[in-house]
């Protein structure tokens, strides 16, 4: 659905995108992760035909964005990172205006708009003025707006920014629903764990370069088979360390002032057996717990190798 | 063919939205009332002075014609004053409100967006100016002016709004900030109209008797001179100091029509980034 080849974008002397290569296949939910200023919004604006690339090519649905912008616009629903709404416009009128701007006939709009409002949970706000809606509602309305022409591809630039946890969950539910509708979705964020829960694939961009791209399922496998156990022992740490090193499933043991970190590749059952064994051998265990794995580290580690 | 094209370009969601939102603000009716009040006050002030004038003893066709000239001049200045303010914000304010990006990703062409914005911002002024027609009826009451002259002047006003509006919309497209667009549009208006008038007066005074067309051509760029040449068919000849086949207002309309077209085409070109080299022709 999206093919980006050697895409470079310069703002004056500053290179925002540097020979970016990225492919997203149809039906994928793609998470675009990177720190502030990495070039996520720049890439998305180019795909949305709002910026012209300096060099390189970007294709959406086989159409080159610079050569067939009108066809590309038809294919995508774009939600910018920052957007405003018109004053004195009611929610339905707002959607109706954009529907008309996409050339959707009136009777079709009348049908689609209530469905979209239902999807984003704004049915009860249909006669409210848009500028009186809360931030989260506007965000959802903007998402509904980007769906008005039933696009195949959604480009969502940080749709969850500025939302409270509850609204984030709602947003995630909506995206799940869109995924089941078969849409290809490209969604950006600078928080990887948040994205990992709702996407199939992840690409990490830094300083205008795609540093890695991979499937979320790979990370999850890797994560469950690579846990770190934090063990705190009252006395005789060294003996415990030595014994642990000889255990099955233990890859590495490290120690610091907080306790031992055991890199463990077994399952829950093996984890339990390890604990029983340590207790039976008389180790004075104060605590035994699984560490929160750093998703980013794991992700970067596996994608770098691939 | 042409009409069909224009109809297609002009009956569109952007225009409809502009009208709808404009009518919802309290600003529009207030501006309308204020304008009518100002023009009315000027007209009645003029008549009051006339009726109190012992020498002429009230209104007559001659006075009535003077009042028409006077009102037309005042209205001209009000249009020159209002048009930049009404048009120079139409694109940049959408950019500032961050609604422009979304609009640009829809199927609306750059041509549709620019023309709709121009029409909608000017249509309000056309409404205002036409609302002053009842005041002009006083002129008819006392005679001295034919209805066709009034129609003519009003057409000239509309032309003026479009040509000035085209400047406004171009600067609004090019500049990111509305404030800068407005200042540039006023600056251009003052330069084009003020400068030509002052320069003409200047050359007229230092260049007495020399057979030059300079003063005439300078005045041909000035809307007030164009307006005068519409009432007074000898004006062109006096200013050029020779017989001409055309009137000052005809040159004015010709020149500013071309400038207007250029401004509109440039606005259409610059609304979206240069994606294609052939964009100008295509969109
Ligand atoms: N119009 C512009 N002019 C100059 N530089 C720009 C412009 N827009 C973006 N940049 C620069 O390009 C770089 C990439 O910006 P971009 O907005 O794409 O980052 P981002 O990944 O979306 O970041 P964030 O997470 O903060 O949204 C930044 O360093 C930014 O300063
Ligand atoms: Mg961004």
XYZ file of C-alpha atoms and ligand atoms in Angstrom:
621
model
C 0.000 0.000 0.000
C 2.856 2.355 0.852
C 6.210 2.246 -0.872
C 8.793 4.803 0.092
C 12.123 4.718 -1.708
C 15.156 6.826 -0.841
C 12.939 9.639 0.313
C 14.813 12.769 1.328
C 13.281 15.970 2.619
C 15.324 19.055 3.353
C 14.128 22.206 5.034
C 16.770 24.595 3.818
C 20.030 23.065 4.972
C 18.395 20.837 7.517
C 17.780 17.256 6.467
C 14.593 16.026 8.082
C 14.387 12.769 6.120
C 17.520 11.084 4.902
C 17.084 8.397 2.238
C 14.138 6.852 3.992
C 12.964 3.444 2.811
C 9.718 1.991 4.037
C 7.166 -0.518 2.799
C 3.784 -1.152 4.309
C 1.642 -3.881 2.818
C -2.128 -3.751 2.481
C -4.089 -4.607 5.607
C -1.219 -3.964 7.990
C -1.507 -1.765 11.018
C 1.841 -0.052 11.084
C 3.239 1.772 14.084
C 5.664 4.537 13.324
C 7.805 5.253 16.351
C 10.481 7.815 16.968
C 11.540 10.606 19.298
C 10.482 14.220 18.785
C 11.816 15.644 15.569
C 12.620 12.252 14.079
C 10.648 12.967 10.923
C 7.384 11.117 11.492
C 5.096 14.027 10.695
C 7.258 15.007 7.743
C 6.915 11.520 6.240
C 3.178 11.498 6.822
C 2.706 14.954 5.314
C 4.513 13.858 2.192
C 2.256 10.806 1.931
C -0.756 13.080 2.416
C 0.427 15.242 -0.539
C 0.896 18.253 1.714
C 4.662 18.472 1.349
C 6.799 17.849 -1.666
C 9.835 15.629 -1.172
C 13.275 16.953 -2.063
C 14.307 13.720 -3.746
C 13.158 10.117 -3.821
C 9.741 8.663 -4.323
C 6.691 7.826 -2.271
C 3.861 5.728 -3.612
C 0.435 5.116 -2.159
C -1.599 2.312 -3.699
C 0.766 2.360 -6.650
C 0.295 6.085 -7.267
C 3.285 8.360 -7.010
C 2.224 11.085 -4.560
C 3.802 13.880 -6.579
C 2.352 12.784 -9.895
C -1.168 11.708 -8.971
C -2.024 13.645 -5.819
C -5.747 13.543 -6.508
C -5.844 9.741 -6.644
C -3.671 9.527 -3.545
C -5.987 11.876 -1.650
C -8.896 9.637 -2.539
C -7.101 6.626 -1.073
C -6.051 8.112 2.226
C -7.740 9.446 5.289
C -5.312 11.795 7.002
C -5.368 13.000 10.553
C -2.688 15.601 11.261
C -0.890 15.886 14.599
C -2.329 19.357 15.118
C -5.585 20.453 13.615
C -8.281 23.013 14.160
C -12.009 23.121 13.584
C -14.211 25.848 12.142
C -16.176 27.939 14.585
C -19.957 28.032 14.313
C -20.091 24.559 12.809
C -22.112 21.711 14.262
C -20.697 18.197 14.440
C -22.949 16.841 11.676
C -22.371 19.877 9.507
C -18.644 19.482 9.989
C -18.727 15.912 8.725
C -21.168 16.836 5.993
C -18.877 19.564 4.715
C -15.892 17.243 4.417
C -18.060 14.536 2.916
C -19.196 16.983 0.264
C -15.589 18.075 -0.241
C -14.790 14.518 -1.182
C -17.618 14.559 -3.671
C -19.854 12.170 -1.773
C -23.513 12.586 -2.808
C -25.895 14.032 -0.253
C -27.991 10.905 0.361
C -24.881 8.824 0.920
C -23.564 11.383 3.400
C -26.820 11.281 5.292
C -26.361 7.550 5.639
C -22.667 7.445 6.476
C -22.467 10.273 9.003
C -24.606 8.658 11.739
C -22.599 5.450 11.340
C -19.326 7.296 11.762
C -20.598 9.182 14.788
C -21.644 5.867 16.230
C -18.208 4.409 15.563
C -16.410 7.190 17.406
C -19.028 7.429 20.139
C -20.182 10.935 19.369
C -23.799 10.263 18.404
C -25.070 12.264 21.348
C -22.974 15.260 20.318
C -24.261 15.526 16.784
C -25.901 18.903 17.265
C -23.146 20.407 19.375
C -20.918 23.110 18.003
C -17.579 21.593 17.081
C -15.551 24.226 18.905
C -17.375 23.395 22.133
C -16.238 19.756 22.099
C -13.436 18.596 24.354
C -10.014 17.800 23.007
C -10.594 14.068 23.042
C -13.946 14.447 21.307
C -12.413 16.645 18.634
C -9.757 14.024 18.154
C -12.384 11.350 17.658
C -14.381 13.626 15.387
C -11.283 14.221 13.299
C -10.837 10.474 13.035
C -14.443 10.125 11.876
C -13.815 12.883 9.375
C -10.792 11.078 7.967
C -13.037 8.059 7.373
C -15.807 9.909 5.590
C -14.793 8.847 2.077
C -14.126 5.256 3.153
C -10.391 5.415 2.424
C -8.291 2.283 2.141
C -5.412 3.784 4.049
C -5.478 5.786 7.247
C -2.560 8.012 8.124
C -2.900 9.010 11.750
C -0.304 11.330 13.210
C -0.263 10.835 16.973
C -4.018 10.353 17.286
C -3.696 9.608 20.987
C -1.613 12.607 21.988
C -3.254 14.713 24.642
C -5.804 12.075 25.506
C -6.413 10.768 28.993
C -5.884 7.035 29.638
C -9.547 6.254 29.208
C -9.757 8.086 25.903
C -6.619 6.304 24.751
C -8.265 2.974 25.392
C -11.330 4.146 23.470
C -9.133 5.254 20.603
C -7.442 1.881 20.606
C -10.823 0.127 20.475
C -11.826 2.230 17.490
C -8.593 1.384 15.709
C -9.154 -2.298 16.366
C -12.550 -1.997 14.777
C -11.061 -0.245 11.767
C -8.535 -2.998 11.443
C -11.254 -5.595 11.283
C -12.806 -3.496 8.527
C -9.672 -4.276 6.543
C -8.107 -0.839 6.494
C -4.397 -0.310 6.243
C -3.388 1.995 9.059
C -0.215 3.955 9.607
C -0.098 5.438 13.061
C 2.659 7.404 14.723
C 3.625 7.810 18.329
C 6.747 8.349 20.335
C 5.761 5.741 22.884
C 6.474 2.218 21.726
C 4.640 0.172 24.392
C 1.445 2.087 23.699
C 1.674 1.297 20.008
C 2.789 -2.297 20.441
C -0.598 -3.209 21.827
C -2.492 -2.241 18.730
C -0.242 -2.683 15.721
C 1.071 -5.573 13.649
C 4.301 -4.030 12.578
C 6.582 -1.382 13.941
C 9.116 0.907 12.302
C 11.506 3.010 14.319
C 12.698 6.286 12.855
C 15.512 8.391 14.217
C 16.992 11.520 12.678
C 15.182 10.900 9.433
C 16.435 7.342 9.024
C 14.430 4.165 9.541
C 16.601 2.353 12.044
C 14.518 -0.801 12.222
C 11.299 -2.420 11.139
C 9.739 -5.625 12.353
C 6.672 -7.596 13.350
C 5.217 -7.155 16.815
C 4.588 -10.913 17.095
C 8.356 -11.463 16.876
C 8.900 -9.131 19.786
C 6.222 -10.839 21.836
C 7.795 -14.269 21.287
C 11.125 -12.886 22.158
C 9.717 -11.187 25.214
C 7.987 -14.226 26.696
C 11.019 -16.436 26.153
C 13.426 -13.858 27.495
C 12.401 -12.719 30.888
C 14.481 -11.204 33.596
C 13.953 -12.369 37.168
C 14.798 -10.069 39.997
C 15.812 -12.011 43.077
C 16.659 -10.438 46.389
C 18.573 -12.641 48.818
C 19.241 -11.900 52.458
C 22.764 -13.351 52.702
C 25.337 -15.346 50.788
C 24.684 -13.883 47.379
C 27.750 -15.468 45.808
C 26.682 -19.010 46.537
C 23.268 -18.343 44.992
C 24.869 -16.829 41.916
C 27.082 -19.789 41.349
C 24.260 -22.225 41.732
C 21.987 -20.187 39.428
C 24.593 -20.129 36.680
C 24.430 -23.920 36.467
C 20.639 -23.979 36.194
C 18.769 -24.914 33.063
C 17.163 -21.906 31.191
C 19.461 -19.429 32.877
C 21.508 -17.486 30.384
C 23.162 -14.898 32.529
C 23.267 -13.741 36.141
C 24.174 -10.263 37.194
C 24.311 -8.658 40.613
C 23.979 -5.125 41.871
C 23.046 -3.496 45.170
C 19.356 -4.232 44.520
C 19.871 -7.941 44.091
C 20.343 -10.485 41.343
C 19.108 -10.211 37.768
C 18.649 -13.574 36.184
C 18.118 -13.811 32.410
C 15.707 -16.671 32.151
C 14.329 -18.381 29.044
C 11.961 -20.891 30.620
C 8.187 -20.850 31.022
C 6.105 -20.129 34.127
C 6.395 -23.765 35.244
C 10.200 -23.640 34.997
C 10.209 -20.365 36.846
C 8.254 -21.932 39.681
C 10.557 -24.945 39.787
C 13.593 -22.723 40.023
C 12.103 -20.962 43.029
C 11.243 -24.245 44.793
C 14.756 -25.492 44.226
C 16.359 -22.362 45.616
C 14.157 -22.514 48.706
C 14.877 -26.206 49.198
C 18.581 -25.461 49.061
C 18.151 -23.017 51.931
C 18.669 -19.695 50.142
C 17.081 -16.856 52.107
C 14.915 -15.334 49.410
C 13.299 -11.989 50.261
C 11.673 -11.403 46.908
C 11.371 -13.160 43.599
C 9.805 -11.276 40.701
C 9.655 -10.844 36.958
C 11.061 -7.546 35.685
C 9.170 -5.280 33.288
C 11.059 -5.922 30.098
C 12.114 -2.871 28.194
C 10.190 -3.267 24.981
C 12.325 -0.786 23.160
C 15.541 -2.582 24.009
C 14.156 -5.956 23.037
C 12.742 -4.555 19.844
C 15.929 -2.847 18.831
C 17.940 -5.899 19.771
C 15.958 -8.313 17.620
C 15.455 -6.017 14.634
C 19.089 -5.032 14.499
C 20.076 -8.668 14.210
C 17.519 -9.433 11.524
C -19.235 25.553 -21.844
C -17.560 28.353 -19.950
C -20.694 28.852 -17.863
C -20.856 25.177 -17.043
C -17.245 25.241 -15.955
C -17.812 28.275 -13.761
C -20.944 26.743 -12.304
C -19.049 23.626 -11.433
C -16.287 25.650 -9.855
C -18.601 27.957 -7.965
C -21.326 25.719 -6.640
C -19.236 23.658 -4.300
C -18.992 22.717 -0.635
C -16.296 25.261 0.118
C -18.446 28.157 -1.055
C -21.494 26.818 0.719
C -19.528 26.440 3.930
C -18.133 29.959 3.669
C -21.593 31.469 3.247
C -23.080 29.442 6.031
C -20.361 30.223 8.546
C -20.210 33.880 7.583
C -23.912 34.365 8.132
C -23.680 32.790 11.562
C -21.361 35.364 13.003
C -22.698 38.487 14.589
C -19.930 40.411 12.837
C -21.553 40.415 9.425
C -24.851 42.113 10.302
C -23.013 44.550 12.544
C -20.633 45.537 9.777
C -23.559 45.934 7.409
C -25.431 48.191 9.796
C -22.399 50.253 10.552
C -21.690 50.771 6.866
C -25.259 51.773 6.027
C -25.298 54.125 8.952
C -22.072 55.815 7.807
C -23.205 56.230 4.199
C -26.632 57.410 5.298
C -25.143 59.949 7.633
C -22.922 61.305 4.876
C -25.824 61.546 2.420
C -28.115 63.299 4.862
C -25.311 65.565 5.997
C -24.810 66.590 2.413
C -28.511 67.272 1.916
C -28.755 69.187 5.150
C -26.003 71.491 3.967
C -27.753 71.975 0.665
C -31.084 72.848 2.199
C -29.456 75.367 4.454
C -27.674 77.007 1.577
C -29.504 80.322 0.821
C -27.823 80.785 -2.508
C -28.966 77.557 -4.116
C -32.079 77.164 -2.067
C -32.315 73.414 -1.637
C -31.847 70.404 -3.881
C -31.998 70.522 -7.640
C -30.715 68.185 -10.377
C -27.347 69.915 -10.365
C -26.974 69.462 -6.605
C -28.320 65.972 -6.870
C -25.639 65.031 -9.371
C -22.965 66.480 -7.086
C -24.302 64.414 -4.258
C -24.124 61.322 -6.449
C -20.490 62.041 -7.288
C -19.724 62.654 -3.695
C -21.403 59.480 -2.493
C -19.700 57.432 -5.193
C -16.345 58.803 -4.117
C -17.017 58.009 -0.468
C -18.185 54.528 -1.340
C -15.069 54.034 -3.447
C -12.858 54.816 -0.476
C -14.825 52.561 1.789
C -14.356 49.705 -0.697
C -10.637 50.386 -0.986
C -10.483 50.395 2.759
C -12.528 47.256 3.379
C -11.490 44.849 0.634
C -7.953 44.135 1.858
C -9.231 43.473 5.361
C -11.914 41.085 4.139
C -9.827 39.114 1.679
C -6.269 39.058 3.014
C -7.127 36.612 5.783
C -9.093 33.984 3.922
C -6.316 31.461 3.315
C -3.849 32.425 6.028
C -6.487 32.362 8.742
C -7.340 28.778 7.795
C -3.660 28.034 7.996
C -3.451 29.670 11.406
C -6.497 27.798 12.634
C -4.914 24.604 11.278
C -7.896 23.726 9.153
C -6.151 24.293 5.835
C -4.160 21.048 5.789
C -7.277 18.986 6.135
C -9.063 20.935 3.434
C -6.094 20.418 1.118
C -6.283 16.645 1.485
C -9.864 16.572 0.192
C -10.832 16.308 -3.449
C -11.421 20.048 -3.808
C -9.094 21.512 -6.421
C -6.915 24.502 -5.701
C -8.917 26.482 -8.258
C -12.186 25.722 -6.486
C -10.795 26.656 -3.101
C -9.261 29.941 -4.244
C -12.240 31.065 -6.328
C -14.761 30.107 -3.660
C -12.837 31.955 -1.010
C -12.559 35.026 -3.222
C -16.252 34.993 -4.126
C -17.480 34.428 -0.627
C -15.364 37.148 0.932
C -16.368 39.626 -1.752
C -20.007 38.679 -1.913
C -20.454 40.079 1.544
C -19.124 43.418 0.375
C -21.306 43.314 -2.708
C -24.244 42.814 -0.379
C -23.167 45.798 1.680
C -22.729 48.022 -1.330
C -26.060 47.017 -2.822
C -27.698 47.705 0.486
C -26.833 51.356 -0.039
C -29.040 51.521 -3.142
C -31.986 53.015 -1.211
C -29.755 55.929 -0.314
C -29.023 56.432 -3.973
C -32.752 56.614 -4.590
C -32.621 60.080 -3.061
C -30.509 61.019 -6.044
C -33.148 59.694 -8.419
C -35.765 61.608 -6.513
C -34.124 64.891 -7.403
C -32.946 63.862 -10.863
C -29.694 64.667 -12.619
C -28.460 61.088 -12.861
C -29.632 58.243 -15.053
C -30.130 54.744 -13.677
C -27.632 53.385 -16.187
C -24.933 55.573 -14.660
C -25.650 54.077 -11.267
C -25.526 50.534 -12.663
C -22.249 51.372 -14.314
C -20.677 52.653 -11.125
C -21.812 49.564 -9.253
C -20.268 47.295 -11.836
C -17.085 49.258 -11.469
C -17.194 48.740 -7.707
C -17.567 44.998 -8.152
C -14.640 44.932 -10.519
C -12.592 46.893 -8.032
C -13.418 44.450 -5.242
C -12.338 41.505 -7.336
C -9.086 43.054 -8.467
C -8.210 44.187 -4.953
C -9.469 40.914 -3.530
C -7.128 39.052 -5.860
C -4.198 40.858 -4.247
C -5.550 39.977 -0.843
C -5.969 36.319 -1.636
C -2.529 36.076 -3.237
C -0.798 37.542 -0.195
C -2.959 35.412 2.040
C -1.762 32.339 0.178
C 1.896 33.299 0.108
C 2.312 34.603 3.646
C 1.861 32.367 6.643
C 0.583 35.088 8.946
C -2.687 36.898 8.370
C -1.270 40.064 9.895
C 1.512 40.220 7.326
C -0.881 39.410 4.491
C -3.205 42.223 5.553
C -0.388 44.734 5.923
C 1.067 43.793 2.539
C -2.315 44.066 0.864
C -2.987 47.493 2.356
C 0.556 48.515 1.468
C 0.088 47.422 -2.136
C -3.264 49.195 -2.327
C -1.889 52.404 -0.913
C 1.156 52.228 -3.147
C -0.719 51.466 -6.358
C -3.556 53.887 -5.781
C -1.983 56.565 -3.624
C 1.325 56.704 -5.409
C -0.213 56.977 -8.872
C -2.420 59.839 -7.732
C 0.340 61.749 -5.997
C 2.830 61.166 -8.793
C 0.301 62.388 -11.332
C -0.272 65.562 -9.338
C 3.468 66.024 -8.969
C 4.268 65.622 -12.668
C 1.280 67.750 -13.574
C 2.680 70.612 -11.527
C 6.303 70.473 -12.701
C 5.584 69.540 -16.251
C 3.074 72.143 -17.337
C 2.497 72.373 -21.039
C 4.844 69.598 -22.035
C 3.019 67.118 -24.242
C 3.543 63.951 -22.258
C 1.272 61.015 -21.678
C 2.822 60.285 -18.297
C 0.177 61.982 -16.190
C -2.586 60.301 -18.145
C -1.082 56.848 -17.790
C -0.371 57.303 -14.099
C -3.961 58.324 -13.562
C -5.104 55.323 -15.559
C -3.902 53.197 -12.664
C -5.850 55.221 -10.148
C -9.396 54.188 -9.251
C -10.553 57.689 -8.367
C -9.392 59.033 -11.728
C -11.107 56.064 -13.386
C -14.305 56.928 -11.527
C -14.128 60.580 -12.580
C -13.541 59.597 -16.194
C -16.746 57.628 -16.053
C -18.809 60.704 -15.168
C -16.894 63.219 -17.215
C -16.069 62.205 -20.754
C -13.682 65.154 -21.169
C -11.495 64.096 -18.264
C -9.352 61.639 -20.228
C -8.633 64.200 -22.912
C -7.705 66.851 -20.360
C -5.307 64.559 -18.551
C -3.633 63.203 -21.652
C -3.761 66.636 -23.258
C -4.770 65.012 -26.469
C -7.608 63.165 -28.108
C -7.712 59.491 -27.147
C -9.720 56.576 -28.448
C -10.127 55.208 -24.957
C -11.143 56.470 -21.553
C -9.003 56.363 -18.449
C -11.364 53.882 -16.829
C -11.014 51.569 -19.803
C -7.248 51.411 -19.367
C -7.797 50.950 -15.652
C -10.098 47.981 -16.140
C -7.828 46.455 -18.768
C -4.641 46.687 -16.678
C -6.179 45.557 -13.411
C -8.058 42.748 -15.097
C -4.760 41.276 -16.250
C -3.189 41.782 -12.827
C -6.209 40.146 -11.231
C -5.946 37.068 -13.440
C -2.235 36.783 -12.680
C -2.843 37.081 -8.941
C -5.551 34.414 -9.019
C -3.393 32.038 -11.061
C -0.457 32.532 -8.709
C -2.686 31.898 -5.684
C -3.917 28.658 -7.228
C -0.345 27.680 -7.951
C 0.959 28.430 -4.459
C -1.922 27.034 -2.405
C -0.460 23.543 -2.541
C 3.216 22.638 -2.768
C 4.671 22.305 -6.240
C 4.008 18.635 -6.735
C 3.947 18.716 -10.495
C 5.623 20.989 -12.958
C 2.471 21.202 -15.032
C 0.305 22.051 -12.042
C -0.664 25.522 -13.281
C -2.336 24.174 -16.363
C -3.677 21.037 -14.817
C -5.439 22.131 -11.686
N 8.512 23.683 8.218
C 9.679 23.315 8.728
N 10.787 24.079 8.568
C 11.969 23.706 9.058
N 12.186 22.584 9.751
C 11.144 21.768 9.960
C 9.837 22.091 9.461
N 8.999 21.097 9.813
C 9.733 20.199 10.504
N 11.019 20.599 10.592
C 12.109 19.860 11.233
O 12.146 18.566 10.706
C 12.394 17.628 11.727
C 11.356 16.545 11.694
O 10.130 17.080 12.110
P 8.814 16.211 12.266
O 7.699 17.138 12.589
O 8.661 15.353 11.073
O 9.164 15.311 13.526
P 8.244 14.273 14.300
O 8.922 12.963 14.213
O 6.855 14.349 13.820
O 8.346 14.792 15.770
P 7.238 14.874 16.938
O 7.284 13.579 17.665
O 7.726 15.980 17.784
O 5.922 15.156 16.296
C 12.441 18.400 13.029
O 13.775 18.525 13.425
C 11.861 19.738 12.712
O 12.537 20.734 13.419
Mg 5.017 14.948 14.656
